[in-house]
mmCIF file of C-alpha atoms in Angstrom:
data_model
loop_
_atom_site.group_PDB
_atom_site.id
_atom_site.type_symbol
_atom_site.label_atom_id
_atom_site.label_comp_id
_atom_site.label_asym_id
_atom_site.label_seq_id
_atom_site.Cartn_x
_atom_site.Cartn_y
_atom_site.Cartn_z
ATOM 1 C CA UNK A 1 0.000 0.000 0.000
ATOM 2 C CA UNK A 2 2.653 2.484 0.549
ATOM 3 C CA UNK A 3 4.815 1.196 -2.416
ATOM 4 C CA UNK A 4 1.745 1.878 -4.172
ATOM 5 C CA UNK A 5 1.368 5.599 -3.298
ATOM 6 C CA UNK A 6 5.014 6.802 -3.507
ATOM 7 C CA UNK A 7 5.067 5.611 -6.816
ATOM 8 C CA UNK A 8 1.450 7.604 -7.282
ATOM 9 C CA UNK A 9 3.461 10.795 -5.804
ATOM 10 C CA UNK A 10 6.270 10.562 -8.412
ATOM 11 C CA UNK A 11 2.917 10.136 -11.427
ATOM 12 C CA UNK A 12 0.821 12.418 -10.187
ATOM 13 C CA UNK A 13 3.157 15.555 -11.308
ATOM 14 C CA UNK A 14 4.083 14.012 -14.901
ATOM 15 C CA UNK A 15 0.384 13.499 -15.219
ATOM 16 C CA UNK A 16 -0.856 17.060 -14.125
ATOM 17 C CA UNK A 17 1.996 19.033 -16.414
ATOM 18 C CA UNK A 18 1.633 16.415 -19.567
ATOM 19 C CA UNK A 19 4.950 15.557 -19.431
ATOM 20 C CA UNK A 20 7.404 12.794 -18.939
ATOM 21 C CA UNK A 21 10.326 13.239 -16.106
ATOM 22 C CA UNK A 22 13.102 10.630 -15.977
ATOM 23 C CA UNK A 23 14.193 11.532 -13.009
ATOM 24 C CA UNK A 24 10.835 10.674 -11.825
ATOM 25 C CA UNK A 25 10.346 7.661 -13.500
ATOM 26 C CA UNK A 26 13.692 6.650 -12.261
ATOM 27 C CA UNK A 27 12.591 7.565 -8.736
ATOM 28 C CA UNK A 28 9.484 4.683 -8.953
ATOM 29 C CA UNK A 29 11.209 2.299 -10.952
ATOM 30 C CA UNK A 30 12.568 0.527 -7.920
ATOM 31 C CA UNK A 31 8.998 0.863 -6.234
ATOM 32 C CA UNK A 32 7.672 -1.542 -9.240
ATOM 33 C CA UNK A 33 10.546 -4.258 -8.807
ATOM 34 C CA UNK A 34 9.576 -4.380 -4.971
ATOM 35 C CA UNK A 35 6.351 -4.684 -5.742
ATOM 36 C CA UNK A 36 6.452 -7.528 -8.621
ATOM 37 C CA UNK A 37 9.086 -9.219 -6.813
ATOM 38 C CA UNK A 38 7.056 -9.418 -3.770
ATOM 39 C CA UNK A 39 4.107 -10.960 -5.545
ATOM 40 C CA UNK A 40 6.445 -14.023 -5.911
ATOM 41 C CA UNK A 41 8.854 -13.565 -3.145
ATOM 42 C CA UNK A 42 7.064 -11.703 0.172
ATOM 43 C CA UNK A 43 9.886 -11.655 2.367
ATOM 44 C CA UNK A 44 12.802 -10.609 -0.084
ATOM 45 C CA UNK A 45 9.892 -8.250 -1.260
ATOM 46 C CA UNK A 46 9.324 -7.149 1.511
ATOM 47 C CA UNK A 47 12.812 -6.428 2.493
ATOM 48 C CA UNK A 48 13.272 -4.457 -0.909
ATOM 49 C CA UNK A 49 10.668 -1.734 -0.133
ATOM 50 C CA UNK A 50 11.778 -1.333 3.165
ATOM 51 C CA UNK A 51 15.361 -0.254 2.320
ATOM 52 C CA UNK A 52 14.606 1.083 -0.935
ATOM 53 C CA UNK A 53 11.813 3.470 1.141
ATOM 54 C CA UNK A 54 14.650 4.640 3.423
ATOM 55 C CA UNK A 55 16.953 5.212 1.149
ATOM 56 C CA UNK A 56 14.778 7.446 -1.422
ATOM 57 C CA UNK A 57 14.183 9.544 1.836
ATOM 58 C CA UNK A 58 17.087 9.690 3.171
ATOM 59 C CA UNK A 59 18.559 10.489 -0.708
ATOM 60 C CA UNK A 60 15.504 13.314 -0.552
ATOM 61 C CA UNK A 61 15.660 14.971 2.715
ATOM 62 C CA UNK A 62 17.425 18.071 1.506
ATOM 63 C CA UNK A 63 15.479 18.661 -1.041
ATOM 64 C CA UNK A 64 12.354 17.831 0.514
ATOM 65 C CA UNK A 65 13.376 20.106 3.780
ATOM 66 C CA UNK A 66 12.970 23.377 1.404
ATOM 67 C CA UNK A 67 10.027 22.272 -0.938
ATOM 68 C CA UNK A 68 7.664 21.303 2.397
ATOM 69 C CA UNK A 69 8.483 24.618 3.365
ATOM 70 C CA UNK A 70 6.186 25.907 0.490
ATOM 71 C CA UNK A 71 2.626 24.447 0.459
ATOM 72 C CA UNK A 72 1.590 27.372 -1.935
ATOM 73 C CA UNK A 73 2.828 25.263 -4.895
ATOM 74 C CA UNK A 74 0.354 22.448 -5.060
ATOM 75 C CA UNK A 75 1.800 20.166 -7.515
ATOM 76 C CA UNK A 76 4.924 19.917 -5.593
ATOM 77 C CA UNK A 77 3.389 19.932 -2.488
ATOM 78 C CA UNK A 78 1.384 17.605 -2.135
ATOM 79 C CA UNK A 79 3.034 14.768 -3.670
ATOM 80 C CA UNK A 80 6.006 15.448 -1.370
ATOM 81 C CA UNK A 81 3.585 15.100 1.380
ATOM 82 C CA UNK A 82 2.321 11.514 -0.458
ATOM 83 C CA UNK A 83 6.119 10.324 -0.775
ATOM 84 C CA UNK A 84 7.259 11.677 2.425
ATOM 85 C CA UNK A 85 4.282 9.864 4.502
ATOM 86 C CA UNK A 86 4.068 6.751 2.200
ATOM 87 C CA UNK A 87 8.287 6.324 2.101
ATOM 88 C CA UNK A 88 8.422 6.439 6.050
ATOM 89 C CA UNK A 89 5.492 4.048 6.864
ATOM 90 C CA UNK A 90 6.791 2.035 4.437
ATOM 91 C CA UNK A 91 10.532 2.256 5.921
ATOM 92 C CA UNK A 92 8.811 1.685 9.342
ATOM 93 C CA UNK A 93 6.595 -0.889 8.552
ATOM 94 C CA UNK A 94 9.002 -3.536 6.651
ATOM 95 C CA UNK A 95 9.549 -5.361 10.226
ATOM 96 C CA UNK A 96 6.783 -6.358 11.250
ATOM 97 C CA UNK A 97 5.652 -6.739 8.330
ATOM 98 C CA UNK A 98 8.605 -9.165 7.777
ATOM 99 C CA UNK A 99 8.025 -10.888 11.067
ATOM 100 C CA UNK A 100 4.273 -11.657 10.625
ATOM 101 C CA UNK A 101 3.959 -12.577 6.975
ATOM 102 C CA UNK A 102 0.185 -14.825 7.188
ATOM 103 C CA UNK A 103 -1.088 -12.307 10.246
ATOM 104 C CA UNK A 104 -3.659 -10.055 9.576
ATOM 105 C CA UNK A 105 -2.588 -6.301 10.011
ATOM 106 C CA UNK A 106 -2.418 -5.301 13.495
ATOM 107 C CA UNK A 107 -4.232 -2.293 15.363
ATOM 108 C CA UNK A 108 -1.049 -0.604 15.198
ATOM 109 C CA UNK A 109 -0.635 -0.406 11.826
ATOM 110 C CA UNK A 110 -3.953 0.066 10.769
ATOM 111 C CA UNK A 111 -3.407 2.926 13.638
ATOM 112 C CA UNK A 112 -0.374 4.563 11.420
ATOM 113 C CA UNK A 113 -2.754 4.037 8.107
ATOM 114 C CA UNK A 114 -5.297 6.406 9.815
ATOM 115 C CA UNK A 115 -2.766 8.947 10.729
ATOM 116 C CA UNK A 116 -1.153 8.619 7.748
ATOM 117 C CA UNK A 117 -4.055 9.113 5.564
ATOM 118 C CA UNK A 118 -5.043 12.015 8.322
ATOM 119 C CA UNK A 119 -2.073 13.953 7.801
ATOM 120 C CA UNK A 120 -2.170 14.100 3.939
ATOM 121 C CA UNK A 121 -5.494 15.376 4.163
ATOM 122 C CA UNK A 122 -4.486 18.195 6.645
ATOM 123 C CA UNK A 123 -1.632 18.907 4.801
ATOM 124 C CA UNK A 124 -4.377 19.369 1.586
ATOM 125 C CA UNK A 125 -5.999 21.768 3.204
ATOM 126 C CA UNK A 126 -2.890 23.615 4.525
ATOM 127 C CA UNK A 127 -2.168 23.807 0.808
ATOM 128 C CA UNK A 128 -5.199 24.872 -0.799
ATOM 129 C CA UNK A 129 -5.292 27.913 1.954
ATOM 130 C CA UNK A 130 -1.668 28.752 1.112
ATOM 131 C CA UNK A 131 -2.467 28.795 -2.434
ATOM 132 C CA UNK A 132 -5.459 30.877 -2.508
ATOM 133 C CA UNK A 133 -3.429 33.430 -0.412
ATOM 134 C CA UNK A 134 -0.837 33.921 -3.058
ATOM 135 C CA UNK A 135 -0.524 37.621 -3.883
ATOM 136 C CA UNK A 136 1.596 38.523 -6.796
ATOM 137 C CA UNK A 137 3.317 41.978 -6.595
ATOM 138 C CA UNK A 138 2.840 44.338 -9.693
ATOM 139 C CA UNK A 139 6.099 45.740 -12.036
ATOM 140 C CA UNK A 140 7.566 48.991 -11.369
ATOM 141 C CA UNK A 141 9.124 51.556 -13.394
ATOM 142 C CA UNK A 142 12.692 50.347 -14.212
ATOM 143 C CA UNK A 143 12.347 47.232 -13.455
ATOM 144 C CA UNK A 144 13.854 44.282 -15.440
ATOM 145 C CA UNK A 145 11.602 41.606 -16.341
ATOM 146 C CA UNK A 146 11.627 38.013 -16.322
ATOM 147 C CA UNK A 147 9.791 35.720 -16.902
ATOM 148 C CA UNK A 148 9.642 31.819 -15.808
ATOM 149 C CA UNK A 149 8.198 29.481 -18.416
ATOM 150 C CA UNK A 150 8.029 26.039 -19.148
ATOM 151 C CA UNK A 151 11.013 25.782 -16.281
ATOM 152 C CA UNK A 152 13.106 28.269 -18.223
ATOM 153 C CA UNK A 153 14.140 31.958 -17.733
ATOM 154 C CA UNK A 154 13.223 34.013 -20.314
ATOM 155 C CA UNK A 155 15.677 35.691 -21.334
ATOM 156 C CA UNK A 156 18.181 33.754 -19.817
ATOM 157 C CA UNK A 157 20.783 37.104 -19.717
ATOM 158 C CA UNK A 158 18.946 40.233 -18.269
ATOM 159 C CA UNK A 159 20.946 43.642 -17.582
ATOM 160 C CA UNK A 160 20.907 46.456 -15.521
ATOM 161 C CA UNK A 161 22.730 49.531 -14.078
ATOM 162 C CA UNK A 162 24.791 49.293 -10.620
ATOM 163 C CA UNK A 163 23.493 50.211 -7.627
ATOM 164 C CA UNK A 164 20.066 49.563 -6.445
ATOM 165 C CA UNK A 165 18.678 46.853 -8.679
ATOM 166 C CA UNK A 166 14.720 45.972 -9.088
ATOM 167 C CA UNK A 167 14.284 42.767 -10.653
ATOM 168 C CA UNK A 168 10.208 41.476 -11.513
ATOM 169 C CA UNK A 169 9.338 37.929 -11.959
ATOM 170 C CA UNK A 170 6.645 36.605 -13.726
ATOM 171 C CA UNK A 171 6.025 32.876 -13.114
ATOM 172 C CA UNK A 172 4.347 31.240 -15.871
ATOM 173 C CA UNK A 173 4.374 28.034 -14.861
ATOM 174 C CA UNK A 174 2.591 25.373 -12.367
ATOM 175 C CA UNK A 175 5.271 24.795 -10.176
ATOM 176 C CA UNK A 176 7.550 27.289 -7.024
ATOM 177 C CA UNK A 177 10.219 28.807 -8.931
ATOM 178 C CA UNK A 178 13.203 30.529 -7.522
ATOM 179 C CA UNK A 179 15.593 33.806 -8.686
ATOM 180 C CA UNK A 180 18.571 33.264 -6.766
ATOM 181 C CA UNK A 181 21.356 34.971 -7.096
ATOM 182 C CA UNK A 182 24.067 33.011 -4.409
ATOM 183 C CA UNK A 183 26.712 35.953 -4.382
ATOM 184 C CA UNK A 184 24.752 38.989 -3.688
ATOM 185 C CA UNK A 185 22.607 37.072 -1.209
ATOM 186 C CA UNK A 186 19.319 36.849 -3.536
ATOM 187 C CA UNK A 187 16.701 34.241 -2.593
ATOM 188 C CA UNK A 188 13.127 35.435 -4.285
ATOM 189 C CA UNK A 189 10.644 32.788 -4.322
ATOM 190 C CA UNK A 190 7.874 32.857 -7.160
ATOM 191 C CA UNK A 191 4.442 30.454 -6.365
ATOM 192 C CA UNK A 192 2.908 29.053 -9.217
ATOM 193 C CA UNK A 193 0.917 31.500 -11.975
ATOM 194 C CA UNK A 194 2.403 34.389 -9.719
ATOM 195 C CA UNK A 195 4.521 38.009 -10.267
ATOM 196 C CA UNK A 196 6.940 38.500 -7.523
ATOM 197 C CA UNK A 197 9.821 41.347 -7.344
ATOM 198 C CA UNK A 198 12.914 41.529 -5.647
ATOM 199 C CA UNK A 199 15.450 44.348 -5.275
ATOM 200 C CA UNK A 200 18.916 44.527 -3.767
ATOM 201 C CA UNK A 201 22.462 46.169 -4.563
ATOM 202 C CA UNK A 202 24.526 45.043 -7.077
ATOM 203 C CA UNK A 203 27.923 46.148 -8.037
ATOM 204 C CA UNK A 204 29.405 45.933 -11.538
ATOM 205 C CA UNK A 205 30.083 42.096 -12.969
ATOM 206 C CA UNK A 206 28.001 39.350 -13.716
ATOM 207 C CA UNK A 207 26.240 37.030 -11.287
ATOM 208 C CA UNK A 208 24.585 33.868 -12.168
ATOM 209 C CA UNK A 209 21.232 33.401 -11.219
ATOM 210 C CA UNK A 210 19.548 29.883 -10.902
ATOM 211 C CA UNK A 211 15.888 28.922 -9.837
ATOM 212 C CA UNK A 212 17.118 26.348 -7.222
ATOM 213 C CA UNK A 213 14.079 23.720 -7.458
ATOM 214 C CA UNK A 214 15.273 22.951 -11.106
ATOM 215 C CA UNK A 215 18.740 24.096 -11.571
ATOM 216 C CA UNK A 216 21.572 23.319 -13.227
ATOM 217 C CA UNK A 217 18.969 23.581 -15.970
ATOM 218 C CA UNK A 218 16.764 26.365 -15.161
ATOM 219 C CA UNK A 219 20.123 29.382 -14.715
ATOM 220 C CA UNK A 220 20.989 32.757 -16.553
ATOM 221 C CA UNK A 221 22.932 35.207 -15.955
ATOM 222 C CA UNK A 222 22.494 39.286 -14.729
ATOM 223 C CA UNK A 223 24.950 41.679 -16.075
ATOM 224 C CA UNK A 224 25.560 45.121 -14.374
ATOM 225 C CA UNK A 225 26.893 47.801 -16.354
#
């Protein structure tokens, strides 16, 4: 059952933005072995998901640290929350479940179902409220523009003159972006379908910016004059 919905949290986003991920389908791929091989083999099965669940998490918890940080942005959100709940039940679960092979499932885990299922559904709420409290912050005069689509920058090299710097993002896309700048400090974060802006000093040079969700590939560059 948890097998079943970490590899429904790594689906869920391909099948919302129409798109195919590797990385994603990489991510469930050893979900699927676990659970074929477990149809013929329960304990080695059984065994598989278990350390295959803790090490997806533990491989994840950096990433996942920031991004559940950010209910706002739905499609991320929540199927973090699915993979986060599903991968440690099913970490947790893998010994007794290993022990007790032809019992029926105890009150305790039928317990840790309940909560489980309880806490997705809170953190769906959570989400939906942060969401619909987005506001997005309109351009100013002398601002440089950017805009976020289709998890690029566009343009991907944006200029402007030393000293204070304005920068407005425009986030066309269904998923958090991010227009970080690492030297000068810069750390804007853009919800989904949202216009954010961001100003701070800048000295002559160029800085690299990067949306940090989906970098190395999602990166530009800002040149000061």
């Amino acid at each position: 059952m948890a097998a079943a919905a970490v590899i429904a949290s790594f689906l869920i986003p391909m099948l919302i933005t129409v798109s195919v991920e590797p990385f994603l389908l990489a991510m469930a791929a050893p979900f699927v072995v676990g659970l074929l091989v477990i149809r013929r083999w329960v304990r080695i099965g059984i065994v598989w998901l278990g350390v295959v669940s803790l090490a997806v998490l533990l491989f994840s918890a950096p990433f996942l640290v920031d991004a559940l940080g950010h209910p706002e942005s739905l499609v991320d959100f929540l199927p973090l929350v699915v993979f986060s709940i599903a991968s440690l039940i099913g970490a947790i679960a893998a010994v007794p479940a290993f022990r007790s092979l032809h019992d029926e499932p105890s009150d305790a885990a039928r317990t840790v179902a309940i909560v489980g299922a309880a806490a997705i559904l809170v953190a769906s709420g959570v989400a939906l409220v942060a969401f619909a409290g987005v506001e997005s912050v309109d351009a100013q005069h002398g601002d440089t523009l950017l805009v976020a689509k289709d998890l690029k920058f566009q343009p991907e090299a944006i200029e402007a003159v030393a000293g204070i710097v304005s920068v407005h993002v425009t986030n066309e896309d269904n998923t958090r972006h991010t227009f970080t700048i690492k030297e000068l400090g810069v750390d804007l974060s853009v919800p989904p379908e949202s216009e954010q802006r961001v100003t701070f000093d800048a000295e002559p040079g160029t800085y690299a910016f990067i949306c940090r969700p989906h970098a190395p590939d999602m990166s530009g560059e800002l040149v000061v004059a």
